[in-house]
GROMACS .gro file of N, CA and C in nm:
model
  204
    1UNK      N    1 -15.388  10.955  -2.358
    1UNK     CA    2 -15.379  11.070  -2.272
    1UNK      C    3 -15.375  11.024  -2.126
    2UNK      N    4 -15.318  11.073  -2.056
    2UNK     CA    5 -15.254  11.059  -1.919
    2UNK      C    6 -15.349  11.118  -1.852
    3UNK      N    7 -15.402  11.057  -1.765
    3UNK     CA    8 -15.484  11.133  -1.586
    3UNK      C    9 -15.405  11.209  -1.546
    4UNK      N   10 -15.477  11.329  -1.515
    4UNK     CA   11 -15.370  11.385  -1.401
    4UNK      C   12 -15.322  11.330  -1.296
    5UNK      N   13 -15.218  11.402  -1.222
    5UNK     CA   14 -15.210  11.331  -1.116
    5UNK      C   15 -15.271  11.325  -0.984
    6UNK      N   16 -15.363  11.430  -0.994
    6UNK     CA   17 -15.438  11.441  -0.852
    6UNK      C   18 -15.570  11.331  -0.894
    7UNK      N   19 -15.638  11.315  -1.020
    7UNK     CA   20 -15.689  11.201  -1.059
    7UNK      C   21 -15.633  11.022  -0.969
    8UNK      N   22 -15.525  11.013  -1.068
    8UNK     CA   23 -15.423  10.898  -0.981
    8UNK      C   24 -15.422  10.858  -0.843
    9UNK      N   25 -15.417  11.022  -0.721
    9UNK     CA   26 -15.425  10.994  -0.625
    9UNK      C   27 -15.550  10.962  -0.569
   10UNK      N   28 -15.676  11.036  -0.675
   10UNK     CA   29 -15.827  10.994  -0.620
   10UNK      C   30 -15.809  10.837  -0.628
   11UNK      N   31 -15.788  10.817  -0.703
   11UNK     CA   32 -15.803  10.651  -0.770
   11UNK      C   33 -15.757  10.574  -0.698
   12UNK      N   34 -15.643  10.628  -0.601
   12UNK     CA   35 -15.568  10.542  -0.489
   12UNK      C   36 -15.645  10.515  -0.300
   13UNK      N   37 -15.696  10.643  -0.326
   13UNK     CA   38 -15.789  10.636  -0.185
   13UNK      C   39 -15.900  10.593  -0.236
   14UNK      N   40 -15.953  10.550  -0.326
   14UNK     CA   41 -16.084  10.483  -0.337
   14UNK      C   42 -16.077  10.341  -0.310
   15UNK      N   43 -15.989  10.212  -0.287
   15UNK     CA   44 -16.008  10.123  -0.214
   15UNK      C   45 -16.004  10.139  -0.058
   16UNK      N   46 -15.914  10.266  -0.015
   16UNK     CA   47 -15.952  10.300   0.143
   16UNK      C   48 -16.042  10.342   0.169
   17UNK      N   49 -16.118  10.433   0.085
   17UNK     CA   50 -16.261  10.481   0.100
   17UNK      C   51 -16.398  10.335   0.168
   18UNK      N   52 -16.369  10.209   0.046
   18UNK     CA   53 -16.419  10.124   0.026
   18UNK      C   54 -16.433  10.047   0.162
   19UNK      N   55 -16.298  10.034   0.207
   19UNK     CA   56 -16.254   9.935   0.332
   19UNK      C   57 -16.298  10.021   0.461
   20UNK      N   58 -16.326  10.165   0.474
   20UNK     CA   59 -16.367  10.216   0.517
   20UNK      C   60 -16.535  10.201   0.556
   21UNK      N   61 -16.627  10.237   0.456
   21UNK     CA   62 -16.712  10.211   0.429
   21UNK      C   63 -16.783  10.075   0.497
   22UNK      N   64 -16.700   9.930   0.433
   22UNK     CA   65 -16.701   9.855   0.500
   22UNK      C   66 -16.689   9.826   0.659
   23UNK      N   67 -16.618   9.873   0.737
   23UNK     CA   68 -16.586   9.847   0.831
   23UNK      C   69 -16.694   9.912   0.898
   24UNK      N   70 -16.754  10.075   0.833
   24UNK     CA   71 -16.865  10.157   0.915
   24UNK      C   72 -16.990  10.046   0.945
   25UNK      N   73 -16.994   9.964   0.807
   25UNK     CA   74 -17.156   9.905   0.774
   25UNK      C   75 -17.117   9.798   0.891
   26UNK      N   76 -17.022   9.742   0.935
   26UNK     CA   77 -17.022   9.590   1.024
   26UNK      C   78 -17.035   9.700   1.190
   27UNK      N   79 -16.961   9.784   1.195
   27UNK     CA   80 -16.987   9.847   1.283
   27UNK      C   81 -17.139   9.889   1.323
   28UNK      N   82 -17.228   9.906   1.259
   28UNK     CA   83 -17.366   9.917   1.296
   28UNK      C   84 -17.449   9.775   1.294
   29UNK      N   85 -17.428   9.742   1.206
   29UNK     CA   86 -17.480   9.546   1.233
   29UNK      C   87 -17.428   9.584   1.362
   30UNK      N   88 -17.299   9.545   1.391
   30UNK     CA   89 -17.277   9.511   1.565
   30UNK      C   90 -17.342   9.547   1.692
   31UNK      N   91 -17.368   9.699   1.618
   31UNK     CA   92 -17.391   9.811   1.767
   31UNK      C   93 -17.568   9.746   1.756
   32UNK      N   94 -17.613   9.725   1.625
   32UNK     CA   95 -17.749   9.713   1.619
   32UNK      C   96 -17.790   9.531   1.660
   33UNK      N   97 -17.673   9.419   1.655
   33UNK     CA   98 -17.684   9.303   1.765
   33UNK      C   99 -17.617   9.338   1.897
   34UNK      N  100 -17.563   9.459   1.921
   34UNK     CA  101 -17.606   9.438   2.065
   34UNK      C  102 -17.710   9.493   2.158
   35UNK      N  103 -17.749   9.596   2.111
   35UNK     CA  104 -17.884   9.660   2.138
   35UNK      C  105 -17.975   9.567   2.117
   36UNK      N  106 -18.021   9.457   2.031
   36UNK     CA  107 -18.069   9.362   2.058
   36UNK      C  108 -18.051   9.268   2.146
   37UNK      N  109 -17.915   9.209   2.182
   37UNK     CA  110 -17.919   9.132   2.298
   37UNK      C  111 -17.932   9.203   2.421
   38UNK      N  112 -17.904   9.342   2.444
   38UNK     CA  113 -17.920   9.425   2.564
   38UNK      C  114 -18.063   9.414   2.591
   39UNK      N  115 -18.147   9.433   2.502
   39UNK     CA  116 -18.273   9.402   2.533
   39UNK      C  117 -18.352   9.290   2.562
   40UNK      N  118 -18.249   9.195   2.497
   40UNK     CA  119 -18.299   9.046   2.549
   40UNK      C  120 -18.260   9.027   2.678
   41UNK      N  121 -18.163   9.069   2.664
   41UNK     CA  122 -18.135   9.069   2.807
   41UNK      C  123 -18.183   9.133   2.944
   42UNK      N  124 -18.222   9.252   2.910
   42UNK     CA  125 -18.348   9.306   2.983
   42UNK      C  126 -18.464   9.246   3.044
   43UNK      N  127 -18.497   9.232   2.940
   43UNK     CA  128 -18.595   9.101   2.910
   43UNK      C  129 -18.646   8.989   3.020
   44UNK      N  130 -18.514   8.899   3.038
   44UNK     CA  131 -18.484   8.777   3.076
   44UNK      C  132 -18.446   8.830   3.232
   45UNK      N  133 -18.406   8.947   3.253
   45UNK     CA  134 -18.383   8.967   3.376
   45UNK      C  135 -18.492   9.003   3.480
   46UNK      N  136 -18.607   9.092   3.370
   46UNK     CA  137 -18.738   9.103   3.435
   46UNK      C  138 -18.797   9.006   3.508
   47UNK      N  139 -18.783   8.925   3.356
   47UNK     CA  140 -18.858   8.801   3.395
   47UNK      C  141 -18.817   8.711   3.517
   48UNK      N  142 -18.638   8.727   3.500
   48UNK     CA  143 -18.647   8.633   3.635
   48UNK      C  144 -18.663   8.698   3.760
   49UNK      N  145 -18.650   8.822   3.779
   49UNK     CA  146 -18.718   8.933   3.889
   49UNK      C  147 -18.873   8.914   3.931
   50UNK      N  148 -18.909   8.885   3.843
   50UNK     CA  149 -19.067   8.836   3.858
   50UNK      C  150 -19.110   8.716   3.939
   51UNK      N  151 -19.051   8.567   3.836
   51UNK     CA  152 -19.026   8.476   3.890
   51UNK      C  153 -19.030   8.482   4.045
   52UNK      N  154 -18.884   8.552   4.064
   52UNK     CA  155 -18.820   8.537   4.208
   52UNK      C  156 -18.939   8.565   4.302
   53UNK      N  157 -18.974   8.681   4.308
   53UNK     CA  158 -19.093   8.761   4.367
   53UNK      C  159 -19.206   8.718   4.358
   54UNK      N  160 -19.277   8.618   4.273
   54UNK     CA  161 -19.426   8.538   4.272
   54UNK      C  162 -19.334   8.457   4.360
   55UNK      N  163 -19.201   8.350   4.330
   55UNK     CA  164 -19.214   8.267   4.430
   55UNK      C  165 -19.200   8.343   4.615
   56UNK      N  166 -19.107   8.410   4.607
   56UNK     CA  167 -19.142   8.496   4.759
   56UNK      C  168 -19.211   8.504   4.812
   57UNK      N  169 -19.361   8.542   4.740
   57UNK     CA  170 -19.437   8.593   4.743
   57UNK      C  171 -19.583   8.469   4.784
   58UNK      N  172 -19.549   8.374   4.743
   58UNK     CA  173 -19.609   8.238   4.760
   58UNK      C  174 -19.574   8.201   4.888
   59UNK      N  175 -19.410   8.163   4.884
   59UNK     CA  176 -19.361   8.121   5.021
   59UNK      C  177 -19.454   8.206   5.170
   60UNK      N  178 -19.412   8.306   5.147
   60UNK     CA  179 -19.456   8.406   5.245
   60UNK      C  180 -19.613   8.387   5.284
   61UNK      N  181 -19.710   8.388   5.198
   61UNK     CA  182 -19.826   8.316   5.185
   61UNK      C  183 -19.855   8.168   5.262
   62UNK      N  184 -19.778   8.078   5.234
   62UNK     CA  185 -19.791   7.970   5.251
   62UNK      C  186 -19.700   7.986   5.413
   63UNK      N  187 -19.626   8.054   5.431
   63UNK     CA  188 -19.581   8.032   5.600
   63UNK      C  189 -19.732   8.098   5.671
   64UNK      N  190 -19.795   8.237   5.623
   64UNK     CA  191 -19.887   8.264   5.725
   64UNK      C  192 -19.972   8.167   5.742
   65UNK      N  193 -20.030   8.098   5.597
   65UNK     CA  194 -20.139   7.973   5.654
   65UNK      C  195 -20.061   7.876   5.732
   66UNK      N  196 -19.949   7.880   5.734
   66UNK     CA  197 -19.912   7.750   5.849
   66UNK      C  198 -19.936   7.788   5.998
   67UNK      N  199 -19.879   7.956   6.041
   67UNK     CA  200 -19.906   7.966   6.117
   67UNK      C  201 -20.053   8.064   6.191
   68UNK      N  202 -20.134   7.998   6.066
   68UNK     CA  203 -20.268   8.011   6.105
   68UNK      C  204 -20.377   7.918   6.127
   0.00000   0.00000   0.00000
């Protein structure tokens, strides 16, 4: 007995369905490593904002005792 034919055509979009599917799941891995590096990156920028500003912050220190 024969499938219908609107059967046949299900049967034909189900590897596009598939490749579909696929492509959604790499699409969120992605979006979900870059939201991780955005945050590392955040991160690393604080930190060197910080950095910068203790050393400033030293310098500036260390000129008043000179000229004290």
């Amino acid at each position: 007995m024969c499938r219908p034919k609107q059967d046949n055509q299900n049967l034909r979009i189900l590897p596009d369905l598939v490749q579909i599917d696929h492509v959604l799941s790499q699409n969120i891995q992605l979006q979900n490593q870059v939201n991780q590096l955005q945050a590392a990156l955040r991160q690393q920028q604080a930190a060197t904002i910080a950095a910068y500003l203790i050393g400033a912050s030293e310098r500036a220190d260390l000129k008043r005792e000179i000229k004290t």
